[in-house]
Amino acid sequence: MSDRVPNSGLEAQGIATGAELFWNLTTAPLVEHAVRRGEGLLAKDGPLVVRTGKHTGRSAQDKFTVKDELTENVIWWNNGNKPMDPNAFERLYDDFLLALGEKDRLYIADLYGGSQPEHRVRVRIVNELAWHNLFIRTLLVRPEADELPGFEPEYLIIDLPSFRADPERHGCRSETVVAVNFSKKVILIGGTAYAGEMKKSVFGLLNFILPPRGIMPMHCSANIGPKGDTAIFFGLSGTGKTTLSADPNRTLIGDDEHGWSDTAVFNFEGGCYAKMIRLSAESEPEIYATTKRFGTVLENVVIDLETRELDLDNATFAENSRGAYPIDFIPNSSEANMGPLPKNVVMLTADAFGVLPPIAKLTPDQAMYHFLSGYTAKVAGTEIGVTEPQATFSTCFGAPFMPRHPSIYGNLLKERIAKGGVDCWLVNTGWTGGKYGVGKRMPIKATRALLNAALDGSLRNAKFRKDPNFGFEVPLEVPGCADLLNPRSTWANPAEYDAMAAKLVDLFVENFAQFADEVDEGVRQAAPRTAQQQAQASASQATAA
């Protein structure tokens, strides 16, 4: 193992511990450690099945960024980026170092965030759990063995689920804490066994350091067509970002996080992190196959303790059950983890109001508007009396991971779209024929057919109409999908559609008010308007004239 131990050890980063150190272990040894230590179980067909405890997702309210000279004027200080006093962080850091000193063993992985060599960041992750080390090694980009001895980390992540923060001493909210110090280049994660915190911490790091270099960081999936045409898929959880990018006819670059440089679209990661709940071989065969592979890590998936059979339909432990697997488990994935500059940008939304068309073409200004809006809609929950869909706006389709103001990312996207002559599409994977509970979910076959028409260029030759509420162009006819293209006509009562559309327009406008002063007039004019609002605006212009 000596050839996998770097010359620059933990002492170079001020960490002193008597723990037995396991450096850069590969998959099989890490699985052995995890099983031997009781951290997880091997399922019948080979994956490691683990539990994350009470935290089955990110602890967004427990994430803090140190507010200092470097960050004070560049971080977007909103609910997603909460400030931490530098002195409080120092106390937290000291206590993390004390905790490390008390461990009997630690697992360390030296990894890259980013596949394009000139734009990647070197990260060292220190874990107390073997399966956490396996998870992050699976998700990030793995250096070649001959790169490890000379690996010099730029950033340090310490992940200790057993650590309990003290809100009064550490300036945080609870016993769980995710603390980011960009000046010190340290990220501390404590009090949660949800491994996704590590993955998203690296993503947030790249979202901070890349924009000043002119590189667009993106919460998106990406793939490449037979003609070398790259497509980018933005979308929040549940919109189909992972599913639609895993296309047997296109080469997968990655399913979640990418950068758009002057020369390539490159994956930030070396693995995928997909939802497992109710996964089926019929609808998602490539992803389903990973649940039968050694090297896959399954979080909160129900397993029969005697037969070791999986029950992917069982949400006993979490609705957010997930699987982490190397990207090459998808048969047609890119060996380079990169692709050419994009020809198409697709923004996915699951509109539970049943208002948006299944596909629409966007201008660059409209693309920036919808990118900053980051709209999707959640279906009504199980609470008594909750019957309406709920709009969700997550700017840049990933607000929790964006340290800088959204306009920074929006302007980068608009510039790159205009410079590359990129076609932009809004695709609704949500409801048609009525809102959730009345209409039906958009058929996946129709969505794929529309996407294929957009990506292969045939949709460019279609005739379009202008949507009366949102102003974007909607095709009049696509083979096999004509009955879905005008959402108003799919409703039993068109007047009810108009009322729901007006409601959604108001929600968009209300949400975008926070960005109005940060964008140019073209983007402001890309805002949706109801027919009544348009008539009023025309009347005002006529009066002024």
XYZ file of C-alpha atoms in Angstrom:
545
model
C 0.000 0.000 0.000
C 2.991 2.334 0.313
C 2.661 3.416 -3.316
C -0.818 4.806 -2.520
C 0.382 6.859 0.473
C 1.200 10.460 -0.515
C 4.436 12.147 0.449
C 2.360 14.941 2.012
C 0.649 13.365 5.029
C -1.882 14.631 7.547
C 0.808 16.356 9.567
C 1.296 18.785 6.659
C -2.267 19.962 7.324
C -1.793 20.267 11.077
C -3.520 17.001 11.981
C -1.939 14.902 14.718
C -3.471 11.524 15.506
C -2.407 8.145 16.753
C -5.085 6.463 14.654
C -4.254 3.728 12.183
C -4.427 5.431 8.803
C -5.819 3.748 5.696
C -4.739 5.753 2.663
C -6.506 5.641 -0.685
C -7.959 2.163 -0.330
C -9.677 0.787 -3.421
C -13.230 -0.549 -3.587
C -12.793 -4.138 -2.420
C -10.758 -3.363 0.738
C -13.164 -0.567 1.704
C -16.145 -2.912 1.323
C -14.330 -5.482 3.475
C -13.665 -2.885 6.174
C -17.260 -1.655 6.124
C -18.734 -5.143 6.445
C -16.247 -6.250 9.096
C -16.976 -3.143 11.176
C -20.742 -3.600 10.912
C -21.242 -0.448 8.839
C -23.271 -2.222 6.155
C -24.429 -5.468 4.590
C -23.624 -7.098 1.273
C -26.772 -7.672 -0.760
C -27.333 -10.837 -2.754
C -25.942 -9.488 -6.021
C -22.994 -7.563 -4.567
C -23.846 -3.956 -3.597
C -23.097 -2.621 -0.118
C -26.286 -1.590 1.712
C -25.958 1.046 4.446
C -28.157 3.210 6.671
C -27.620 6.918 7.236
C -29.610 7.154 10.471
C -31.980 10.037 11.124
C -30.431 12.159 8.378
C -31.589 10.720 5.050
C -30.870 13.918 3.139
C -28.882 17.113 3.412
C -29.187 19.228 6.566
C -29.597 22.499 4.703
C -30.368 24.541 7.829
C -27.133 23.358 9.473
C -24.774 24.554 6.736
C -22.659 27.658 7.419
C -20.012 29.651 5.561
C -17.361 31.611 7.407
C -17.875 35.332 6.856
C -14.498 37.053 6.562
C -12.592 39.428 4.269
C -12.607 36.903 1.413
C -16.306 36.104 1.528
C -18.103 39.094 3.046
C -18.806 40.882 -0.242
C -19.018 37.943 -2.655
C -21.192 35.339 -0.926
C -24.956 35.548 -1.491
C -25.949 35.770 2.171
C -29.415 34.305 2.134
C -31.072 31.418 3.926
C -28.926 28.932 2.033
C -25.652 30.688 2.866
C -25.698 31.416 6.570
C -22.684 33.199 8.063
C -20.390 31.778 10.738
C -18.021 33.893 12.777
C -14.334 33.074 12.087
C -13.644 32.624 15.810
C -16.522 30.169 16.135
C -15.089 28.202 13.229
C -11.670 28.093 14.898
C -13.233 26.603 18.019
C -15.094 24.085 15.885
C -11.921 23.233 13.969
C -9.940 22.748 17.182
C -12.619 20.390 18.499
C -12.628 18.433 15.238
C -8.853 17.996 15.538
C -9.284 16.774 19.123
C -11.892 14.281 17.931
C -9.555 13.033 15.203
C -6.872 12.473 17.800
C -9.164 10.124 19.707
C -10.005 7.850 16.754
C -8.423 4.414 16.489
C -8.570 4.386 12.704
C -9.189 6.847 9.885
C -9.746 6.497 6.159
C -8.227 9.097 3.850
C -8.954 9.611 0.154
C -7.080 11.998 -2.143
C -9.374 12.903 -5.018
C -10.104 15.442 -7.721
C -13.187 17.596 -8.052
C -13.430 18.018 -11.836
C -12.341 15.938 -14.820
C -10.710 18.636 -16.969
C -7.145 18.752 -15.593
C -6.630 22.506 -15.848
C -9.868 23.257 -13.980
C -10.026 20.612 -11.269
C -9.392 21.002 -7.550
C -7.375 18.616 -5.345
C -9.323 17.538 -2.271
C -8.327 15.374 0.712
C -11.205 13.719 2.595
C -10.739 12.270 6.084
C -13.436 9.825 7.249
C -14.144 7.782 10.350
C -16.404 5.409 8.383
C -15.092 3.075 5.699
C -18.320 3.274 3.704
C -18.153 7.067 3.641
C -14.666 6.800 2.197
C -15.948 4.338 -0.398
C -18.847 6.651 -1.222
C -16.731 9.739 -1.836
C -14.108 7.740 -3.724
C -16.908 6.492 -5.960
C -18.430 9.942 -6.497
C -15.352 12.099 -7.119
C -12.641 11.717 -9.760
C -10.002 9.156 -8.797
C -6.338 9.959 -9.514
C -4.239 7.333 -11.255
C -2.074 5.309 -8.845
C 1.120 6.995 -10.045
C -0.365 10.423 -9.200
C -0.948 9.604 -5.514
C 2.611 9.858 -4.100
C 2.942 13.460 -5.268
C -0.630 14.475 -4.459
C -0.679 17.906 -2.767
C -4.198 18.680 -1.445
C -5.596 22.181 -1.846
C -8.713 21.637 0.280
C -9.451 19.466 3.290
C -12.773 17.887 4.236
C -13.143 16.221 7.638
C -16.299 14.125 7.956
C -17.131 12.820 11.446
C -20.704 11.565 11.893
C -19.985 10.849 15.578
C -19.076 14.502 16.274
C -21.666 16.519 18.161
C -21.509 20.274 17.712
C -22.289 22.683 20.547
C -24.416 25.549 19.167
C -23.297 27.979 21.872
C -19.598 27.197 21.472
C -19.533 26.685 17.713
C -22.003 29.293 16.506
C -24.243 26.775 14.775
C -27.868 25.666 15.075
C -27.769 22.093 16.403
C -25.492 19.106 17.011
C -25.252 18.737 13.226
C -22.965 21.115 11.370
C -21.524 21.659 7.901
C -19.025 24.511 8.105
C -17.204 25.902 5.050
C -14.121 28.107 5.383
C -12.962 29.255 1.942
C -10.028 31.208 3.375
C -8.701 28.281 5.395
C -9.708 25.849 2.607
C -11.360 23.531 5.115
C -14.848 21.992 5.256
C -16.068 20.329 8.464
C -19.020 17.919 8.496
C -20.290 16.564 11.807
C -23.358 14.970 13.347
C -24.764 13.421 10.171
C -24.104 10.116 8.428
C -25.680 11.277 5.165
C -22.743 10.908 2.773
C -24.188 13.298 0.204
C -22.988 16.197 2.363
C -19.420 15.483 1.184
C -20.380 15.372 -2.471
C -22.324 18.636 -2.326
C -19.574 20.327 -0.315
C -17.156 19.777 -3.195
C -19.794 21.030 -5.622
C -20.243 24.199 -3.559
C -16.481 24.644 -3.513
C -16.273 24.487 -7.322
C -19.251 26.849 -7.584
C -17.188 29.350 -5.601
C -13.798 29.105 -7.307
C -14.725 28.576 -10.986
C -16.894 31.616 -11.961
C -14.040 34.164 -11.550
C -12.132 32.010 -14.071
C -14.989 32.321 -16.556
C -16.100 28.715 -16.119
C -19.787 27.942 -15.673
C -20.476 25.427 -12.870
C -23.795 23.643 -13.339
C -26.174 21.422 -11.384
C -27.032 19.339 -14.426
C -26.611 16.055 -16.252
C -24.992 15.871 -19.691
C -24.642 13.473 -22.589
C -23.304 13.317 -26.152
C -25.187 12.357 -29.298
C -23.907 10.215 -32.195
C -22.728 13.331 -34.040
C -20.691 14.594 -31.090
C -23.430 16.990 -29.998
C -23.426 17.606 -26.259
C -26.678 18.284 -24.401
C -27.008 19.706 -20.895
C -29.994 18.884 -18.658
C -30.749 21.245 -15.770
C -33.331 20.116 -13.259
C -34.215 19.797 -9.602
C -34.784 16.485 -7.868
C -37.644 14.504 -9.368
C -37.664 16.210 -12.783
C -35.866 13.408 -14.646
C -32.319 14.768 -14.828
C -30.666 11.390 -14.186
C -33.251 9.310 -16.053
C -33.279 11.348 -19.264
C -29.502 11.651 -19.482
C -29.070 7.856 -19.225
C -30.062 7.337 -22.857
C -28.866 4.147 -24.627
C -28.477 6.141 -27.859
C -26.272 8.835 -26.325
C -23.001 8.774 -24.373
C -23.289 9.806 -20.723
C -20.864 12.457 -19.458
C -22.401 12.612 -15.997
C -25.666 12.755 -14.076
C -25.394 15.695 -11.680
C -22.532 18.225 -11.679
C -20.555 19.741 -14.570
C -18.446 22.650 -15.690
C -18.686 24.503 -19.014
C -15.267 25.793 -20.008
C -14.064 27.374 -23.263
C -13.245 23.952 -24.672
C -15.486 21.327 -23.034
C -18.351 20.271 -20.835
C -16.641 18.282 -18.087
C -18.004 16.186 -15.246
C -17.067 17.284 -11.745
C -17.444 13.677 -10.629
C -16.413 10.131 -11.445
C -19.634 8.500 -10.320
C -23.415 8.825 -10.204
C -25.846 9.274 -7.324
C -29.321 8.164 -8.331
C -32.629 7.817 -6.551
C -33.492 4.156 -5.955
C -37.044 4.315 -4.639
C -39.401 2.402 -6.958
C -36.652 1.965 -9.552
C -37.575 -0.588 -12.211
C -35.726 -2.548 -14.869
C -38.369 -1.555 -17.419
C -38.248 2.226 -17.046
C -34.573 2.722 -16.141
C -32.655 -0.416 -17.140
C -29.159 1.097 -17.059
C -29.555 2.476 -13.530
C -31.426 -0.588 -12.280
C -28.520 -2.792 -13.378
C -26.204 -0.960 -10.962
C -28.199 -2.356 -8.017
C -26.761 -5.757 -8.911
C -23.105 -4.728 -9.024
C -20.303 -5.048 -6.494
C -19.006 -1.528 -5.890
C -22.418 0.143 -5.721
C -23.326 1.736 -2.374
C -27.055 1.711 -1.587
C -28.283 4.135 1.080
C -31.438 3.378 3.085
C -32.641 0.662 0.712
C -34.631 -2.075 2.454
C -32.890 -5.464 2.439
C -34.126 -8.900 3.600
C -31.701 -9.928 6.346
C -31.922 -13.629 5.481
C -32.039 -13.715 1.669
C -30.242 -10.363 1.180
C -32.778 -9.508 -1.513
C -33.472 -5.814 -2.098
C -36.906 -4.210 -1.958
C -36.563 -1.000 -3.960
C -40.272 -0.221 -3.608
C -40.110 -0.082 0.181
C -39.733 3.422 1.638
C -39.570 2.315 5.289
C -36.165 3.923 5.870
C -36.438 6.831 3.424
C -38.284 8.110 0.416
C -34.864 9.431 -0.591
C -33.118 6.040 -0.866
C -30.138 6.401 -3.182
C -27.371 4.533 -4.919
C -23.799 5.645 -5.592
C -21.910 3.849 -8.355
C -18.938 4.486 -10.669
C -19.962 6.175 -13.896
C -18.535 3.321 -15.959
C -21.300 1.107 -14.546
C -23.453 2.868 -17.178
C -22.536 0.991 -20.375
C -22.263 3.980 -22.717
C -20.497 6.472 -20.457
C -17.687 8.732 -21.598
C -14.199 7.420 -20.836
C -12.847 10.961 -20.671
C -15.715 12.206 -18.463
C -15.929 15.144 -20.873
C -17.642 16.186 -24.066
C -17.547 18.930 -26.721
C -19.182 22.318 -26.193
C -22.972 21.938 -26.032
C -25.426 22.304 -28.882
C -28.513 22.123 -26.646
C -29.462 23.204 -23.137
C -32.560 21.573 -21.646
C -34.267 22.904 -18.517
C -36.451 20.267 -16.879
C -39.434 21.059 -14.707
C -42.111 18.833 -13.206
C -45.068 21.218 -13.341
C -47.723 19.777 -11.028
C -50.069 22.660 -11.938
C -50.503 21.169 -15.429
C -49.916 24.557 -17.096
C -46.623 24.305 -18.985
C -46.358 22.590 -22.388
C -44.278 19.398 -22.701
C -41.601 21.321 -24.607
C -40.896 24.946 -25.521
C -38.054 26.781 -27.245
C -36.390 29.595 -25.295
C -34.501 32.704 -26.382
C -31.241 33.459 -24.491
C -33.104 36.025 -22.361
C -35.872 33.533 -21.598
C -33.269 30.875 -20.814
C -31.633 33.164 -18.259
C -35.037 34.011 -16.784
C -35.986 30.358 -16.322
C -32.484 29.454 -15.127
C -32.641 32.081 -12.397
C -36.196 31.013 -11.560
C -35.320 27.296 -11.270
C -38.970 26.280 -11.199
C -40.534 22.941 -10.460
C -43.604 21.987 -8.434
C -44.013 19.469 -5.658
C -47.195 17.466 -5.430
C -49.501 17.890 -2.482
C -48.309 16.098 0.622
C -50.198 13.832 2.962
C -51.054 16.549 5.466
C -54.779 16.992 6.149
C -56.230 19.778 4.042
C -53.285 20.122 1.632
C -54.764 19.586 -1.823
C -52.882 21.983 -4.094
C -49.497 21.544 -5.799
C -46.721 23.647 -4.299
C -44.400 25.724 -6.484
C -40.685 25.396 -5.791
C -38.179 27.939 -7.078
C -34.522 27.005 -6.608
C -32.417 29.512 -8.509
C -29.901 28.085 -10.982
C -31.622 24.738 -10.370
C -29.481 24.370 -7.271
C -29.714 27.329 -4.887
C -28.311 25.483 -1.837
C -25.024 24.882 -3.667
C -24.499 28.363 -5.130
C -22.273 30.508 -2.867
C -22.258 33.549 -5.163
C -25.199 35.674 -6.262
C -27.363 33.849 -8.844
C -26.849 36.622 -11.401
C -23.166 35.591 -11.609
C -24.152 32.138 -12.843
C -27.051 33.450 -14.931
C -24.854 35.902 -16.833
C -22.250 33.194 -17.450
C -24.938 30.936 -18.885
C -26.418 33.671 -21.082
C -22.979 34.603 -22.442
C -22.093 31.010 -23.263
C -25.465 30.346 -24.893
C -25.140 33.415 -27.098
C -21.485 32.771 -27.939
C -22.078 29.157 -28.940
C -25.402 29.602 -30.728
C -26.917 27.044 -28.357
C -30.556 25.975 -28.646
C -32.444 26.155 -25.330
C -35.511 24.155 -24.398
C -37.904 24.026 -21.453
C -39.248 20.489 -20.964
C -42.159 19.737 -18.627
C -42.040 16.208 -17.199
C -44.921 16.982 -14.853
C -48.682 16.897 -15.381
C -50.980 17.282 -18.364
C -54.780 17.440 -18.604
C -55.110 19.107 -15.221
C -53.175 19.712 -12.037
C -51.849 16.908 -9.852
C -54.763 14.801 -8.682
C -56.823 15.623 -11.777
C -54.526 15.229 -14.766
C -51.921 12.567 -15.452
C -48.142 12.483 -15.463
C -46.516 13.315 -18.778
C -45.754 9.972 -20.517
C -42.020 9.247 -20.446
C -42.217 7.994 -24.045
C -43.615 11.342 -25.176
C -40.925 13.236 -23.270
C -38.190 11.132 -24.864
C -39.725 11.593 -28.326
C -39.848 15.375 -27.897
C -36.310 15.454 -26.540
C -35.043 13.340 -29.416
C -36.673 15.724 -31.893
C -35.026 18.686 -30.167
C -31.592 17.099 -29.872
C -31.398 15.643 -33.379
C -32.334 19.022 -34.890
C -35.620 17.994 -36.494
C -37.639 20.261 -34.181
C -35.955 23.299 -35.694
C -38.011 22.749 -38.837
C -41.335 22.579 -36.991
C -43.936 25.337 -36.966
C -44.289 27.097 -33.617
C -46.878 29.139 -31.776
C -46.200 31.755 -29.110
C -47.473 30.748 -25.683
C -49.928 33.455 -24.571
C -48.745 33.393 -20.947
C -45.022 32.675 -21.047
C -44.076 34.051 -24.464
C -41.864 31.122 -25.462
C -42.368 29.157 -28.690
C -44.213 25.839 -28.614
C -44.186 23.416 -31.575
C -47.546 22.898 -33.237
C -46.917 19.321 -34.248
C -44.504 16.534 -33.319
C -45.334 12.970 -34.433
C -46.997 11.015 -31.622
C -47.244 14.018 -29.301
C -49.670 16.410 -31.030
C -52.421 15.978 -28.439
C -50.091 17.107 -25.624
C -48.528 20.210 -27.173
C -51.286 22.659 -26.237
C -51.841 22.136 -22.493
C -55.001 24.273 -22.459
C -56.702 21.879 -24.859
C -55.902 18.905 -22.624
C -57.984 20.311 -19.753
C -61.677 19.408 -19.551
C -62.453 23.031 -18.648
C -60.269 25.617 -20.464
C -61.389 28.354 -18.066
C -59.918 26.379 -15.174
C -56.664 26.136 -17.114
C -56.634 29.918 -17.600
C -57.125 30.473 -13.884
C -54.326 28.059 -12.992
C -52.025 29.609 -15.603
C -52.665 33.070 -14.147
C -51.804 31.735 -10.696
C -48.532 30.228 -11.933
C -47.598 33.419 -13.787
C -48.070 35.399 -10.568
C -45.863 32.939 -8.673
C -43.095 33.351 -11.271
C -43.291 37.142 -11.182
C -43.363 37.277 -7.402
C -40.325 35.005 -7.134
C -38.297 36.851 -9.793
C -38.681 40.219 -8.102
C -35.548 39.440 -6.055
C -33.451 39.326 -9.257
C -35.049 42.142 -11.257
C -32.423 44.757 -10.364
C -29.552 42.397 -11.160
C -30.466 41.576 -14.782
C -30.796 43.593 -17.975
C -34.033 44.762 -19.562
C -34.164 41.863 -22.027
C -34.310 39.344 -19.209
C -36.921 41.380 -17.327
C -39.052 41.431 -20.474
C -38.814 37.622 -20.655
C -41.117 37.383 -17.638
C -44.466 35.636 -18.196
C -47.670 37.685 -18.410
C -51.269 36.614 -18.511
C -53.394 37.699 -21.467
C -55.060 40.268 -19.188
C -51.677 41.658 -18.081
C -50.534 41.897 -21.692
C -53.699 43.759 -22.633
C -53.180 46.193 -19.761
C -49.555 46.764 -20.797
C -50.630 47.433 -24.392
C -53.282 49.865 -23.218
C -50.720 51.718 -21.069
C -48.335 51.991 -24.001
C -51.129 53.274 -26.229
C -52.083 55.892 -23.629
C -48.471 56.984 -23.259
C -48.166 57.351 -27.020
